[in-house]
Amino acid sequence: MPEGRCNGEQKPERRPGPPPLLDVRDLSKSVPGPRRLFRHLDLTINAGELVAIVGESGVGKSTLLNILAGLDDADGGSVVIDGVELGSLDETARTRVRRERIGFVFQAFHILPYLTLRQNVALPLALVSPDAAAADRRADAMLDAVGLEGRGDGYARDLSGGELQRVAIARALVHRPALILADEPTGNLDPATAARVLALFAEAVRGNGSAGVMVTHSETSAAIADRVLTLGADGLVERRD
């Protein structure tokens, strides 16, 4: 079974079988101060598995997601995504991995205001495929899935925070990435929309055989995950209810 390991625990032996889609080993990160966010962090996630990470504010949950996406560097350790070790890549190659293999739901949305909603959602496809018509059709289908039917020609200025979050989720899932990362994906959504988006998120992970990592403070959101891990100074501890 995939694991989260605390500092000081004996590292479990690897078991035979398909390699995990996400394999994190001995990861450590400090911030100026100096203050250590986490150390000796191990995490493996298999295809079709969704993991929720919870913990107090300031322990490094969002920083961990940024490291997994290759947007930030760890002080030590390794991150392997779908067989590719991020630490071995230059920035151009990392960017290619993000485009092709990672979907990221940012807490701050990062929706481009000068693009239509359809263009925002289709962007990950447009960066890797010349078939613009197919990308637009896929983007419209994803907008439908998150409850924004017929809104593809609109712009971000006309949307509420909850609607922007739905666009961000549609964009993260549109290219069926190997690794899906989400930072508080339902933080700006009403309960009904949150339930719909969580179901879509879980379906994308399990149906596409992706690995999913969701950082959340919401017990409702965490409940959909296959495992819930608590992040603290010494690593990840699996929560068993």
Backbone as CSV, one residue per row, in Angstrom:
resi,resn,N_x,N_y,N_z,CA_x,CA_y,CA_z,C_x,C_y,C_z
1,MET,0.859,-1.193,0.000,0.000,0.000,0.000,0.885,1.230,0.000
2,PRO,0.548,2.283,-0.774,1.335,3.496,-0.748,1.355,4.070,0.656
3,GLU,2.390,4.893,0.936,2.581,5.301,2.314,2.921,6.764,2.434
4,GLY,2.680,7.312,3.649,3.279,8.567,4.058,4.130,8.240,5.267
5,ARG,5.359,8.758,5.345,6.290,8.341,6.390,6.661,9.522,7.266
6,CYS,6.716,9.305,8.543,7.217,10.293,9.494,8.728,10.169,9.601
7,ASN,9.369,11.279,9.998,10.787,11.237,10.292,11.043,10.240,11.417
8,GLY,12.049,9.393,11.215,12.412,8.452,12.263,11.826,7.071,12.048
9,GLU,10.810,6.934,11.207,10.265,5.614,10.936,11.146,4.908,9.927
10,GLN,11.196,3.592,10.000,11.946,2.822,9.025,11.254,2.890,7.683
11,LYS,12.027,3.175,6.637,11.458,3.278,5.297,10.961,1.915,4.834
12,PRO,9.699,1.815,4.385,9.186,0.523,3.968,9.859,0.019,2.708
13,GLU,9.956,-1.287,2.591,10.530,-1.878,1.386,9.574,-1.698,0.215
14,ARG,10.152,-1.492,-0.970,9.344,-1.393,-2.172,8.753,-2.762,-2.514
15,ARG,7.533,-2.760,-2.950,6.859,-4.004,-3.303,6.820,-4.155,-4.817
16,PRO,6.828,-5.389,-5.303,6.759,-5.581,-6.747,5.414,-5.102,-7.282
17,GLY,5.416,-4.740,-8.573,4.189,-4.275,-9.199,4.478,-3.041,-10.026
18,PRO,3.434,-2.466,-10.654,3.635,-1.274,-11.477,4.193,-0.127,-10.644
19,PRO,5.082,0.672,-11.218,5.613,1.808,-10.461,4.521,2.843,-10.200
20,PRO,4.603,3.569,-9.107,3.595,4.590,-8.827,3.699,5.737,-9.827
21,LEU,2.596,6.431,-10.042,2.637,7.606,-10.907,3.382,8.755,-10.242
22,LEU,3.266,8.844,-8.910,4.011,9.849,-8.165,4.839,9.136,-7.107
23,ASP,6.129,9.407,-7.096,7.039,8.772,-6.139,7.946,9.852,-5.559
24,VAL,7.690,10.209,-4.304,8.446,11.254,-3.608,9.289,10.585,-2.531
25,ARG,10.588,10.921,-2.511,11.491,10.267,-1.570,12.346,11.291,-0.844
26,ASP,12.300,11.247,0.500,13.212,11.961,1.377,13.193,13.469,1.118
27,LEU,12.021,14.034,0.876,11.890,15.432,0.498,11.975,16.337,1.728
28,SER,12.755,17.411,1.628,12.885,18.388,2.710,12.792,19.786,2.131
29,LYS,12.274,20.716,2.959,12.154,22.100,2.515,12.211,23.039,3.714
30,SER,13.058,24.067,3.608,13.145,25.123,4.610,12.783,26.449,3.956
31,VAL,12.409,27.418,4.777,12.120,28.763,4.298,12.966,29.737,5.101
32,PRO,13.145,30.966,4.619,14.008,31.926,5.336,13.603,32.056,6.789
33,GLY,14.610,32.163,7.607,14.346,32.282,9.045,15.525,31.824,9.889
34,PRO,16.089,30.619,9.717,15.544,29.563,8.860,14.466,28.776,9.593
35,ARG,13.481,28.331,8.850,12.423,27.514,9.440,12.169,26.337,8.509
36,ARG,12.218,25.135,9.060,12.011,23.951,8.239,10.517,23.657,8.145
37,LEU,10.022,23.545,6.908,8.613,23.205,6.714,8.388,21.718,6.924
38,PHE,9.200,20.904,6.269,9.085,19.448,6.432,10.422,18.822,6.064
39,ARG,10.589,17.567,6.476,11.838,16.866,6.195,11.565,15.383,6.042
40,HIS,12.419,14.737,5.265,12.369,13.279,5.071,10.956,12.825,4.680
41,LEU,10.324,13.572,3.796,8.941,13.268,3.423,8.929,12.262,2.278
42,ASP,8.217,11.181,2.462,8.013,10.158,1.441,6.531,10.101,1.077
43,LEU,6.240,9.894,-0.194,4.851,9.751,-0.632,4.828,9.022,-1.962
44,THR,4.039,7.972,-2.045,3.806,7.318,-3.331,2.303,7.262,-3.583
45,ILE,1.934,7.532,-4.835,0.532,7.497,-5.232,0.425,6.725,-6.541
46,ASN,-0.434,5.749,-6.558,-0.619,4.900,-7.726,-1.667,5.476,-8.674
47,ALA,-1.713,4.923,-9.862,-2.708,5.334,-10.851,-4.113,5.126,-10.303
48,GLY,-4.944,6.136,-10.462,-6.331,6.041,-10.020,-6.551,6.333,-8.556
49,GLU,-5.512,6.821,-7.855,-5.622,7.066,-6.415,-5.643,8.565,-6.129
50,LEU,-6.543,8.970,-5.244,-6.678,10.355,-4.831,-6.311,10.484,-3.353
51,VAL,-5.377,11.375,-3.055,-4.897,11.595,-1.699,-5.205,13.033,-1.289
52,ALA,-5.758,13.203,-0.098,-5.978,14.530,0.478,-4.902,14.794,1.521
53,ILE,-4.356,16.004,1.514,-3.359,16.414,2.500,-3.942,17.546,3.331
54,VAL,-3.974,17.343,4.627,-4.496,18.344,5.557,-3.380,18.732,6.518
55,GLY,-3.633,19.749,7.320,-2.640,20.198,8.287,-2.856,21.649,8.625
56,GLU,-2.210,22.105,9.686,-2.358,23.480,10.122,-1.781,24.444,9.097
57,SER,-2.247,25.685,9.125,-1.700,26.709,8.247,-0.216,26.912,8.541
58,GLY,0.568,27.074,7.481,1.988,27.351,7.642,2.895,26.156,7.676
59,VAL,2.336,24.934,7.552,3.202,23.751,7.606,3.800,23.410,6.251
60,GLY,3.344,24.090,5.179,3.965,23.877,3.875,3.139,23.090,2.877
61,LYS,1.827,23.041,3.057,1.003,22.246,2.144,1.060,22.795,0.710
62,SER,0.882,24.097,0.566,0.937,24.691,-0.774,2.346,24.625,-1.347
63,THR,3.347,24.800,-0.483,4.741,24.678,-0.936,5.013,23.280,-1.465
64,LEU,4.485,22.274,-0.789,4.655,20.903,-1.254,4.058,20.725,-2.646
65,LEU,2.864,21.261,-2.874,2.266,21.160,-4.202,3.149,21.831,-5.253
66,ASN,3.695,22.989,-4.920,4.555,23.687,-5.872,5.810,22.882,-6.192
67,ILE,6.346,22.174,-5.209,7.505,21.317,-5.462,7.114,20.144,-6.356
68,LEU,5.959,19.550,-6.083,5.504,18.426,-6.911,5.292,18.848,-8.356
69,ALA,4.921,20.112,-8.564,4.692,20.622,-9.916,5.963,21.152,-10.571
70,GLY,7.080,21.128,-9.857,8.309,21.657,-10.418,8.357,23.166,-10.455
71,LEU,7.482,23.833,-9.677,7.464,25.293,-9.609,8.385,25.826,-8.517
72,ASP,8.773,24.967,-7.608,9.664,25.327,-6.507,10.641,24.181,-6.317
73,ASP,11.793,24.483,-5.762,12.820,23.462,-5.533,12.829,23.041,-4.067
74,ALA,13.015,21.767,-3.839,13.214,21.267,-2.481,14.672,21.439,-2.082
75,ASP,14.945,21.367,-0.789,16.322,21.391,-0.308,17.013,20.053,-0.551
76,GLY,16.239,18.995,-0.579,16.789,17.671,-0.808,15.682,16.686,-1.103
77,GLY,16.049,15.533,-1.652,15.073,14.508,-1.988,14.747,14.492,-3.473
78,SER,13.804,13.648,-3.856,13.467,13.483,-5.272,11.963,13.411,-5.475
79,VAL,11.539,13.876,-6.651,10.141,13.785,-7.090,10.131,13.150,-8.466
80,VAL,9.473,12.003,-8.588,9.376,11.296,-9.861,7.909,11.244,-10.269
81,ILE,7.606,11.772,-11.445,6.245,11.807,-11.970,6.187,10.983,-13.242
82,ASP,5.414,9.912,-13.198,5.231,9.065,-14.384,6.579,8.653,-14.967
83,GLY,7.509,8.303,-14.064,8.816,7.819,-14.485,9.857,8.878,-14.754
84,VAL,9.498,10.161,-14.606,10.423,11.259,-14.897,10.801,11.954,-13.594
85,GLU,12.105,12.034,-13.292,12.564,12.712,-12.095,12.727,14.201,-12.382
86,LEU,11.980,15.034,-11.654,11.996,16.474,-11.923,13.374,17.081,-11.691
87,GLY,14.079,16.591,-10.669,15.372,17.170,-10.335,16.419,17.002,-11.412
88,SER,16.210,16.071,-12.331,17.186,15.824,-13.395,16.952,16.711,-14.619
89,LEU,15.901,17.555,-14.587,15.500,18.321,-15.758,15.899,19.779,-15.644
90,ASP,16.201,20.400,-16.797,16.354,21.849,-16.806,14.970,22.491,-16.858
91,GLU,14.904,23.815,-16.796,13.613,24.483,-16.690,12.753,24.273,-17.929
92,THR,13.355,24.185,-19.099,12.583,23.943,-20.323,11.907,22.589,-20.266
93,ALA,12.647,21.572,-19.827,12.080,20.226,-19.733,11.028,20.151,-18.641
94,ARG,11.236,20.857,-17.537,10.225,20.887,-16.478,8.926,21.496,-16.989
95,THR,9.059,22.578,-17.753,7.874,23.217,-18.327,7.121,22.246,-19.215
96,ARG,7.845,21.454,-19.981,7.203,20.466,-20.853,6.455,19.419,-20.037
97,VAL,7.050,18.974,-18.930,6.381,18.012,-18.056,5.101,18.610,-17.495
98,ARG,5.157,19.878,-17.048,3.951,20.525,-16.519,2.862,20.604,-17.578
99,ARG,3.236,20.946,-18.784,2.252,21.075,-19.858,1.588,19.752,-20.186
100,GLU,2.379,18.684,-20.215,1.890,17.417,-20.741,1.363,16.469,-19.667
101,ARG,1.888,16.557,-18.450,1.604,15.514,-17.466,0.974,16.004,-16.169
102,ILE,0.869,17.334,-15.993,0.382,17.862,-14.716,-0.788,18.810,-14.947
103,GLY,-1.820,18.661,-14.128,-2.904,19.631,-14.063,-2.918,20.228,-12.671
104,PHE,-2.964,21.571,-12.572,-2.838,22.244,-11.287,-4.020,23.192,-11.108
105,VAL,-4.783,22.979,-10.036,-5.847,23.908,-9.650,-5.254,24.843,-8.610
106,PHE,-4.930,26.068,-9.024,-4.307,27.038,-8.126,-5.362,27.699,-7.245
107,GLN,-4.970,27.997,-6.020,-5.877,28.681,-5.103,-6.218,30.080,-5.611
108,ALA,-5.284,30.707,-6.336,-5.495,32.060,-6.861,-6.023,32.053,-8.300
109,PHE,-6.447,30.900,-8.792,-7.100,30.722,-10.094,-6.116,30.843,-11.263
110,HIS,-5.452,32.008,-11.429,-4.569,32.263,-12.566,-5.291,32.127,-13.908
111,ILE,-6.515,32.618,-13.958,-7.249,32.687,-15.221,-6.803,33.944,-15.967
112,LEU,-6.476,33.815,-17.248,-5.969,34.936,-18.028,-7.127,35.820,-18.482
113,PRO,-7.159,37.095,-18.083,-8.328,37.942,-18.331,-8.554,38.300,-19.781
114,TYR,-7.516,38.251,-20.614,-7.648,38.644,-22.014,-8.037,37.473,-22.921
115,LEU,-8.181,36.287,-22.357,-8.652,35.121,-23.098,-10.084,34.812,-22.697
116,THR,-10.849,34.216,-23.622,-12.180,33.753,-23.254,-12.055,32.557,-22.315
117,LEU,-13.177,32.197,-21.703,-13.149,31.025,-20.821,-12.772,29.774,-21.608
118,ARG,-13.282,29.655,-22.819,-12.931,28.496,-23.656,-11.433,28.470,-23.923
119,GLN,-10.865,29.619,-24.253,-9.434,29.677,-24.531,-8.614,29.372,-23.285
120,ASN,-9.046,29.845,-22.123,-8.357,29.526,-20.882,-8.337,28.029,-20.623
121,VAL,-9.497,27.393,-20.779,-9.585,25.965,-20.502,-8.815,25.156,-21.536
122,ALA,-8.840,25.602,-22.792,-8.170,24.869,-23.873,-6.668,25.067,-23.881
123,LEU,-6.164,26.004,-23.076,-4.745,26.350,-23.137,-3.812,25.152,-22.982
124,PRO,-4.016,24.251,-22.015,-3.106,23.104,-21.924,-3.088,22.248,-23.186
125,LEU,-4.223,22.155,-23.884,-4.266,21.392,-25.126,-3.598,22.158,-26.255
126,ALA,-3.825,23.472,-26.304,-3.249,24.287,-27.368,-1.722,24.268,-27.324
127,LEU,-1.154,24.073,-26.128,0.293,24.078,-25.987,0.942,22.796,-26.487
128,VAL,0.154,21.724,-26.641,0.745,20.439,-27.035,0.126,19.850,-28.296
129,SER,-0.958,20.437,-28.813,-1.641,19.861,-29.968,-2.014,20.949,-30.962
130,PRO,-1.854,20.692,-32.273,-2.225,21.685,-33.284,-3.711,21.683,-33.628
131,ASP,-4.481,20.742,-33.084,-5.896,20.607,-33.441,-6.741,21.551,-32.593
132,ALA,-6.870,22.792,-33.055,-7.571,23.809,-32.279,-9.049,23.494,-32.129
133,ALA,-9.657,22.947,-33.168,-11.090,22.646,-33.110,-11.377,21.580,-32.062
134,ALA,-10.545,20.544,-32.013,-10.726,19.489,-31.017,-10.497,20.036,-29.615
135,ALA,-9.521,20.930,-29.471,-9.260,21.533,-28.163,-10.458,22.352,-27.698
136,ASP,-11.069,23.098,-28.613,-12.246,23.893,-28.247,-13.416,23.006,-27.845
137,ARG,-13.610,21.911,-28.560,-14.710,21.001,-28.211,-14.488,20.391,-26.827
138,ARG,-13.266,19.985,-26.565,-12.947,19.408,-25.262,-13.123,20.458,-24.159
139,ALA,-12.708,21.699,-24.432,-12.862,22.771,-23.446,-14.333,23.033,-23.150
140,ASP,-15.171,23.064,-24.188,-16.604,23.275,-23.969,-17.206,22.146,-23.144
141,ALA,-16.766,20.913,-23.396,-17.271,19.771,-22.625,-16.879,19.902,-21.153
142,MET,-15.664,20.382,-20.887,-15.229,20.552,-19.503,-15.974,21.697,-18.826
143,LEU,-16.246,22.773,-19.559,-17.043,23.853,-18.986,-18.449,23.364,-18.648
144,ASP,-19.005,22.529,-19.525,-20.305,21.930,-19.221,-20.231,21.108,-17.939
145,ALA,-19.156,20.341,-17.799,-19.029,19.424,-16.663,-18.959,20.160,-15.332
146,VAL,-18.422,21.392,-15.331,-18.322,22.143,-14.078,-19.469,23.135,-13.912
147,GLY,-20.498,23.011,-14.757,-21.693,23.828,-14.592,-21.644,25.191,-15.234
148,LEU,-20.789,25.363,-16.250,-20.688,26.637,-16.956,-21.080,26.459,-18.423
149,GLU,-22.189,25.797,-18.639,-22.663,25.529,-19.987,-22.907,26.826,-20.751
150,GLY,-22.426,26.857,-21.999,-22.672,28.002,-22.858,-21.923,29.261,-22.501
151,ARG,-20.915,29.160,-21.620,-20.200,30.359,-21.158,-18.812,30.485,-21.793
152,GLY,-18.515,29.673,-22.770,-17.166,29.636,-23.327,-16.690,30.931,-23.937
153,ASP,-17.606,31.759,-24.456,-17.210,33.019,-25.086,-17.076,34.161,-24.088
154,GLY,-17.374,33.916,-22.814,-17.285,34.954,-21.794,-15.857,35.180,-21.328
155,TYR,-15.690,36.192,-20.487,-14.378,36.558,-19.962,-14.400,36.537,-18.430
156,ALA,-13.201,36.472,-17.865,-13.078,36.343,-16.417,-13.719,37.507,-15.672
157,ARG,-13.717,38.702,-16.257,-14.262,39.877,-15.568,-15.742,39.733,-15.230
158,ASP,-16.421,38.821,-15.920,-17.855,38.650,-15.706,-18.182,37.539,-14.717
159,LEU,-17.171,36.934,-14.109,-17.384,35.755,-13.280,-17.214,36.063,-11.795
160,SER,-17.923,35.305,-10.981,-17.724,35.338,-9.537,-16.495,34.508,-9.177
161,GLY,-16.085,34.601,-7.905,-14.955,33.801,-7.458,-15.200,32.311,-7.612
162,GLY,-16.415,31.868,-7.306,-16.736,30.460,-7.454,-16.697,30.007,-8.899
163,GLU,-17.147,30.862,-9.812,-17.115,30.521,-11.231,-15.680,30.476,-11.751
164,LEU,-14.857,31.404,-11.282,-13.443,31.370,-11.667,-12.782,30.073,-11.208
165,GLN,-13.154,29.620,-10.024,-12.567,28.386,-9.517,-12.992,27.200,-10.387
166,ARG,-14.220,27.214,-10.859,-14.673,26.137,-11.737,-13.932,26.141,-13.067
167,VAL,-13.650,27.338,-13.598,-12.855,27.424,-14.825,-11.457,26.855,-14.581
168,ALA,-10.874,27.187,-13.430,-9.546,26.682,-13.098,-9.533,25.159,-13.015
169,ILE,-10.582,24.581,-12.465,-10.668,23.129,-12.363,-10.832,22.498,-13.742
170,ALA,-11.677,23.106,-14.581,-11.852,22.598,-15.940,-10.529,22.621,-16.700
171,ARG,-9.771,23.692,-16.549,-8.474,23.808,-17.235,-7.487,22.744,-16.746
172,ALA,-7.497,22.465,-15.445,-6.559,21.487,-14.892,-6.839,20.072,-15.371
173,LEU,-8.103,19.782,-15.685,-8.494,18.415,-16.038,-8.582,18.175,-17.538
174,VAL,-8.550,19.234,-18.339,-8.929,19.130,-19.748,-8.006,18.202,-20.541
175,HIS,-6.723,18.148,-20.190,-5.775,17.355,-20.985,-5.495,15.985,-20.369
176,ARG,-6.338,15.582,-19.420,-6.238,14.259,-18.790,-4.807,13.988,-18.296
177,PRO,-4.323,14.819,-17.382,-2.917,14.704,-16.950,-2.669,13.476,-16.096
178,ALA,-1.399,13.072,-16.050,-1.012,11.941,-15.204,-1.095,12.307,-13.732
179,LEU,-0.777,13.558,-13.393,-0.798,14.031,-12.012,-1.694,15.255,-11.922
180,ILE,-2.670,15.212,-11.014,-3.577,16.333,-10.803,-3.344,16.870,-9.395
181,LEU,-3.004,18.148,-9.304,-2.743,18.816,-8.039,-3.807,19.878,-7.815
182,ALA,-4.314,19.978,-6.605,-5.371,20.950,-6.324,-5.134,21.588,-4.960
183,ASP,-5.090,22.924,-4.942,-4.890,23.678,-3.706,-6.222,24.304,-3.309
184,GLU,-6.878,23.709,-2.311,-8.209,24.156,-1.855,-9.184,24.298,-3.029
185,PRO,-9.472,23.215,-3.750,-10.253,23.325,-4.984,-11.697,23.759,-4.791
186,THR,-12.237,23.673,-3.580,-13.636,24.066,-3.364,-13.755,25.244,-2.403
187,GLY,-12.665,25.964,-2.197,-12.656,27.019,-1.206,-13.603,28.169,-1.484
188,ASN,-13.975,28.402,-2.756,-14.856,29.510,-3.104,-16.205,29.042,-3.639
189,LEU,-16.561,27.801,-3.375,-17.773,27.234,-3.964,-18.852,27.022,-2.909
190,ASP,-20.104,27.177,-3.329,-21.220,26.840,-2.455,-21.290,25.321,-2.314
191,PRO,-21.973,24.798,-1.298,-21.949,23.351,-1.039,-22.391,22.496,-2.223
192,ALA,-23.439,22.924,-2.943,-23.926,22.112,-4.063,-22.905,22.058,-5.188
193,THR,-22.335,23.221,-5.530,-21.327,23.253,-6.589,-20.062,22.526,-6.158
194,ALA,-19.694,22.666,-4.881,-18.518,21.972,-4.364,-18.669,20.465,-4.517
195,ALA,-19.855,19.954,-4.204,-20.090,18.510,-4.328,-19.952,18.064,-5.779
196,ARG,-20.463,18.883,-6.697,-20.378,18.549,-8.127,-18.918,18.549,-8.587
197,VAL,-18.172,19.556,-8.169,-16.776,19.667,-8.577,-15.933,18.553,-7.968
198,LEU,-16.181,18.210,-6.711,-15.443,17.120,-6.084,-15.690,15.796,-6.793
199,ALA,-16.936,15.572,-7.189,-17.247,14.344,-7.923,-16.508,14.308,-9.253
200,LEU,-16.460,15.458,-9.943,-15.730,15.543,-11.213,-14.249,15.299,-11.001
201,PHE,-13.715,15.886,-9.941,-12.296,15.730,-9.628,-11.960,14.263,-9.372
202,ALA,-12.765,13.614,-8.532,-12.525,12.205,-8.219,-12.681,11.329,-9.456
203,GLU,-13.681,11.638,-10.282,-13.903,10.854,-11.500,-12.723,10.998,-12.453
204,ALA,-12.162,12.226,-12.555,-11.024,12.449,-13.437,-9.813,11.632,-12.985
205,VAL,-9.581,11.601,-11.673,-8.447,10.838,-11.150,-8.640,9.348,-11.384
206,ARG,-9.787,8.840,-10.985,-9.993,7.388,-11.038,-10.293,6.907,-12.444
207,GLY,-11.083,7.682,-13.195,-11.445,7.262,-14.550,-10.296,7.325,-15.526
208,ASN,-9.421,8.326,-15.376,-8.296,8.487,-16.298,-7.037,7.786,-15.806
209,GLY,-7.094,7.188,-14.620,-5.909,6.530,-14.085,-4.808,7.506,-13.725
210,SER,-5.209,8.697,-13.248,-4.237,9.701,-12.823,-3.896,9.499,-11.351
211,ALA,-2.919,10.245,-10.883,-2.639,10.364,-9.450,-3.114,11.741,-9.026
212,GLY,-3.879,11.809,-7.940,-4.440,13.075,-7.501,-3.962,13.451,-6.111
213,VAL,-3.573,14.727,-5.935,-3.181,15.257,-4.632,-3.988,16.523,-4.395
214,MET,-4.734,16.544,-3.315,-5.585,17.685,-2.987,-5.228,18.200,-1.601
215,VAL,-4.844,19.471,-1.528,-4.638,20.145,-0.244,-5.944,20.815,0.144
216,THR,-6.395,20.591,1.366,-7.687,21.133,1.767,-7.783,21.290,3.274
217,HIS,-8.609,22.251,3.698,-9.012,22.356,5.102,-10.414,21.804,5.318
218,SER,-11.055,21.382,4.239,-12.443,20.953,4.295,-12.536,19.453,4.567
219,GLU,-13.206,19.094,5.630,-13.424,17.676,5.916,-14.288,17.026,4.844
220,THR,-15.231,17.790,4.293,-16.085,17.260,3.221,-15.252,16.919,1.999
221,SER,-14.340,17.805,1.641,-13.474,17.528,0.496,-12.563,16.342,0.767
222,ALA,-11.971,16.314,1.946,-11.049,15.225,2.277,-11.735,13.864,2.270
223,ALA,-13.025,13.857,2.554,-13.762,12.593,2.665,-13.836,11.824,1.355
224,ILE,-13.651,12.501,0.213,-13.742,11.791,-1.067,-12.444,11.068,-1.404
225,ALA,-11.378,11.346,-0.664,-10.067,10.803,-0.992,-9.936,9.351,-0.565
226,ASP,-9.043,8.643,-1.208,-8.729,7.266,-0.821,-7.901,7.233,0.455
227,ARG,-7.070,8.251,0.658,-6.285,8.383,1.872,-6.256,9.846,2.279
228,VAL,-6.218,10.092,3.589,-6.056,11.439,4.117,-4.763,11.453,4.911
229,LEU,-3.846,12.354,4.543,-2.545,12.461,5.187,-2.429,13.816,5.858
230,THR,-1.888,13.834,7.056,-1.657,15.072,7.783,-0.191,15.462,7.649
231,LEU,0.051,16.694,7.168,1.415,17.186,7.001,1.844,17.956,8.237
232,GLY,3.005,17.594,8.764,3.595,18.296,9.886,5.082,18.455,9.675
233,ALA,5.795,18.926,10.671,7.215,19.235,10.530,8.048,18.013,10.168
234,ASP,7.614,16.832,10.557,8.405,15.624,10.321,7.899,14.792,9.154
235,GLY,6.950,15.274,8.394,6.507,14.524,7.236,5.007,14.318,7.197
236,LEU,4.597,13.219,6.612,3.201,12.888,6.420,2.796,11.713,7.294
237,VAL,1.638,11.825,7.920,1.094,10.739,8.730,-0.286,10.421,8.188
238,GLU,-0.523,9.158,7.914,-1.836,8.768,7.403,-2.859,8.796,8.530
239,ARG,-3.978,9.435,8.254,-5.055,9.507,9.229,-5.969,8.323,9.059
240,ARG,-6.256,7.650,10.160,-7.136,6.483,10.126,-8.327,6.753,11.042
241,ASP,-9.494,6.987,10.426,-10.689,7.299,11.204,-11.386,6.027,11.685
